[in-house]
Every structure is written in C-alpha cells, then in structure tokens.
XYZ file of C-alpha atoms in Angstrom:
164
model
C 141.312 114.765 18.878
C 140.905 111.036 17.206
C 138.866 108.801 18.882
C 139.342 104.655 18.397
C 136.602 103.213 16.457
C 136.429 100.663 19.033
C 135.631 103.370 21.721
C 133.173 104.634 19.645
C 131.661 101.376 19.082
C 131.331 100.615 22.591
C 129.954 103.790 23.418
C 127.176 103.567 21.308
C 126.237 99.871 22.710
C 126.613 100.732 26.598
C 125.143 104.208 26.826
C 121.556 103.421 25.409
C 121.539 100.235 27.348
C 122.649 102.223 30.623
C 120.066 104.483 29.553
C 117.182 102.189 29.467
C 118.531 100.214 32.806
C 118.060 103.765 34.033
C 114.946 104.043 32.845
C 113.548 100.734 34.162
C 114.999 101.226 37.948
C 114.056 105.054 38.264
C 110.288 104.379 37.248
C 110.788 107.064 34.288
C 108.305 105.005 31.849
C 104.172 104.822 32.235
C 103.277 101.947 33.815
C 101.450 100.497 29.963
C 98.407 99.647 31.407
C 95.065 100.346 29.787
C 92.742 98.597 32.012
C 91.352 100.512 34.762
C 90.239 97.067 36.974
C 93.057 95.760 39.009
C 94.219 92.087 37.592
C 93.834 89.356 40.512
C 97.157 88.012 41.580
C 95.918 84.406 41.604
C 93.369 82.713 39.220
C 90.526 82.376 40.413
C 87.623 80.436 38.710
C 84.268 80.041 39.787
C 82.764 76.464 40.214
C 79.481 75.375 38.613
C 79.997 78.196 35.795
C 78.995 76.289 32.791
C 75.442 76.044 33.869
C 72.939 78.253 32.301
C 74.900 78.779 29.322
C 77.225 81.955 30.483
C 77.601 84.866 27.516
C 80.921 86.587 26.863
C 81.483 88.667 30.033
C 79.889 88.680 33.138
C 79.578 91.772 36.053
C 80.083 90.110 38.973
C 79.096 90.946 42.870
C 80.575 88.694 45.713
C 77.696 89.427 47.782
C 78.633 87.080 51.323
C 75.558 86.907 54.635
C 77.716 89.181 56.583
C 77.785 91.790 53.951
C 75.131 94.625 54.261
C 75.362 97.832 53.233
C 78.559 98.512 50.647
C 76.610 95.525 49.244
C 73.313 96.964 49.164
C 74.932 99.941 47.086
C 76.569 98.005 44.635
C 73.868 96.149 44.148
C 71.445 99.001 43.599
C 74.873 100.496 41.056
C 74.668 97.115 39.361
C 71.150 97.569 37.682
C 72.761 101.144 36.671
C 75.621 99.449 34.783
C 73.630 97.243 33.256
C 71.275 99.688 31.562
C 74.616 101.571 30.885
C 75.513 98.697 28.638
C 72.999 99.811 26.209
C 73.582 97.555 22.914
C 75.692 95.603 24.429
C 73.178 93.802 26.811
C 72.906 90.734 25.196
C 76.805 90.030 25.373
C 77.501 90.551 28.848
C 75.704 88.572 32.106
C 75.536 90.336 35.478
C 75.860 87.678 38.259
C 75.664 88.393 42.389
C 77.413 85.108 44.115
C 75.781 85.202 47.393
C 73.710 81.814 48.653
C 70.333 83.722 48.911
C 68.725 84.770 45.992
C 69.379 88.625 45.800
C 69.117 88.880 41.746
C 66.595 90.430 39.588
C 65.353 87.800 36.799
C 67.348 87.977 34.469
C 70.855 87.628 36.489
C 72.334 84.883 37.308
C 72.901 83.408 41.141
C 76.054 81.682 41.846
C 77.442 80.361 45.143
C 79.410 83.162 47.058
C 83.440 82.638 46.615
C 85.823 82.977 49.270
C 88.428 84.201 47.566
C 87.101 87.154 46.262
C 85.899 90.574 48.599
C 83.204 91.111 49.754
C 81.218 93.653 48.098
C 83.593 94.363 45.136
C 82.657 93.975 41.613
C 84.632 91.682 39.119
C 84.827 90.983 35.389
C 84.580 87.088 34.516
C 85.106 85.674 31.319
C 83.224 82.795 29.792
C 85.109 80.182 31.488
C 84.298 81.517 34.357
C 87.534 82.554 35.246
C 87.824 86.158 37.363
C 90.197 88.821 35.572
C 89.496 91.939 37.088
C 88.762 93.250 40.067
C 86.643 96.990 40.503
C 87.221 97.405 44.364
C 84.070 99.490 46.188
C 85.162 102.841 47.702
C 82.862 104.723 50.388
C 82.924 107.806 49.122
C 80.022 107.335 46.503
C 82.321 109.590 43.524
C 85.173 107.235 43.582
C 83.010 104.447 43.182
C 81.273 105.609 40.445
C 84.213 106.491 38.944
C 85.256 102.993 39.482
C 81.924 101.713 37.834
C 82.929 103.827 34.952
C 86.693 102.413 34.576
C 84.666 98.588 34.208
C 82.225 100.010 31.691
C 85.194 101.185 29.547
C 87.260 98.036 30.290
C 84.446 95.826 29.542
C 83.468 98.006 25.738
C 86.912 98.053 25.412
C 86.850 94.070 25.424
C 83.675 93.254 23.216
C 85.446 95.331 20.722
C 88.543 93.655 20.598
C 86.575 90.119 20.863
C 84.955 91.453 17.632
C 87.163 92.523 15.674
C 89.593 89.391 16.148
C-alpha cells in the first residue's frame, strides 16, 4: 500500500487540529485557573480610594445598613485573616465599605458600593480597582474554606509583585 505524500501531509495538519477543536468543545482541558476568588465580570473601582494612602492589596467587606448577620460573621472572620497574614501585615489594608463606622483602628472605612454583595469579601488593588470576589457561604466550613482560597490568592500575589 503507497500512500500520496500529499495525503500524508494533510493528515498530519487536520487531525491534530480536529483534535484540539475536540478538545476545546468537549471541555477535555482544566479550566487554567489558579485563583480561587471569582474575577468580577465588570470593573468596578471604588471612589475616594486614594485617600489615606492605600498599600498594595486591600481585604475588602461591602458591609450595606440592611446587612446583619452574614455580615457580622465576616466581619468577626476578617480580624482572623488579618492576623493570618502574619509578615505580610504591613502590605495588605483590610477595609469594610459600609457608611457607619464598623472598623477596628487600624482599617480603613469607605462608602458602601452598590455594585458589589452584600456581605462578600473582595480583593482590591491599589487603584482601588475590585479583582476578586470571595462570596460568603452559610455553612461556616465552606466559608472558611473560602477565607483560605483569598489568603492563598492574596500570598500568591505579594510574591509575584516581589519578585517582578
């Protein structure tokens, strides 16, 4: 049996790119993220966030009036993650947006944003623009699991800002 070398040669462009059409439509490749935070579909930034001088990252809390209890835990969770920064402390800000004061000292108290949920943690950057969002979860193991995913996501950041 011969075979053309001009069947051959189309062969062996078509069937990998069949293959990796395939690939894309069936789902059969990881998804390639690495952050466990859930990237906000529109940008978002947060008014009046040059005041105060803002560090590298800030844990944020959209903490609205008509918000009581899911807010009440994340806020208690909040001081947690904090500690839980350990030496990184002095690089990252913890805010609560609300418009009463709710903060310890050393936070910082921004005006409540309507675009964001109420209750739900977020990652903001020093432009005060929101990338991630850390959903709460009733149960109180998914939510610290949650609280967990940000610590990673936000270590995983001051690294990289470090090293570049």
């Amino acid at each position: 049996m011969k075979i053309n070398p001009l069947s051959l040669f189309a062969l062996c462009c078509f069937v990998p790119l069949i293959l990796a059409f395939a690939a894309l439509k069936l789902e059969w490749l990881p998804s390639g993220s690495s952050n466990h935070g859930e990237l906000l579909k529109t940008e978002v930034k947060l008014a009046d966030w040059q005041q105060g001088d803002p560090k590298q990252w800030t844990i944020a809390l959209n903490y609205p009036d008509d918000c009581q209890l899911r807010c009440e835990e994340q806020l208690a969770s909040l001081e947690n993650l904090y500690v839980a920064l350990g030496k990184n402390q002095q690089k990252v800000d913890v805010a609560v947006l609300s418009r009463q004061q709710k903060t310890a000292a050393n936070w910082r108290h921004l005006e409540e944003n309507a675009d964001l949920q109420a209750g739900d943690l977020y990652l903001v950057d020093h432009m005060g623009l929101v990338v991630l969002h850390y959903p709460y979860k009733n149960k109180p193991e998914e939510n610290r699991l949650i609280q967990k995913g940000l610590l990673k996501d936000l270590k995983k950041l001051l690294n990289y800002a470090r090293s570049s």
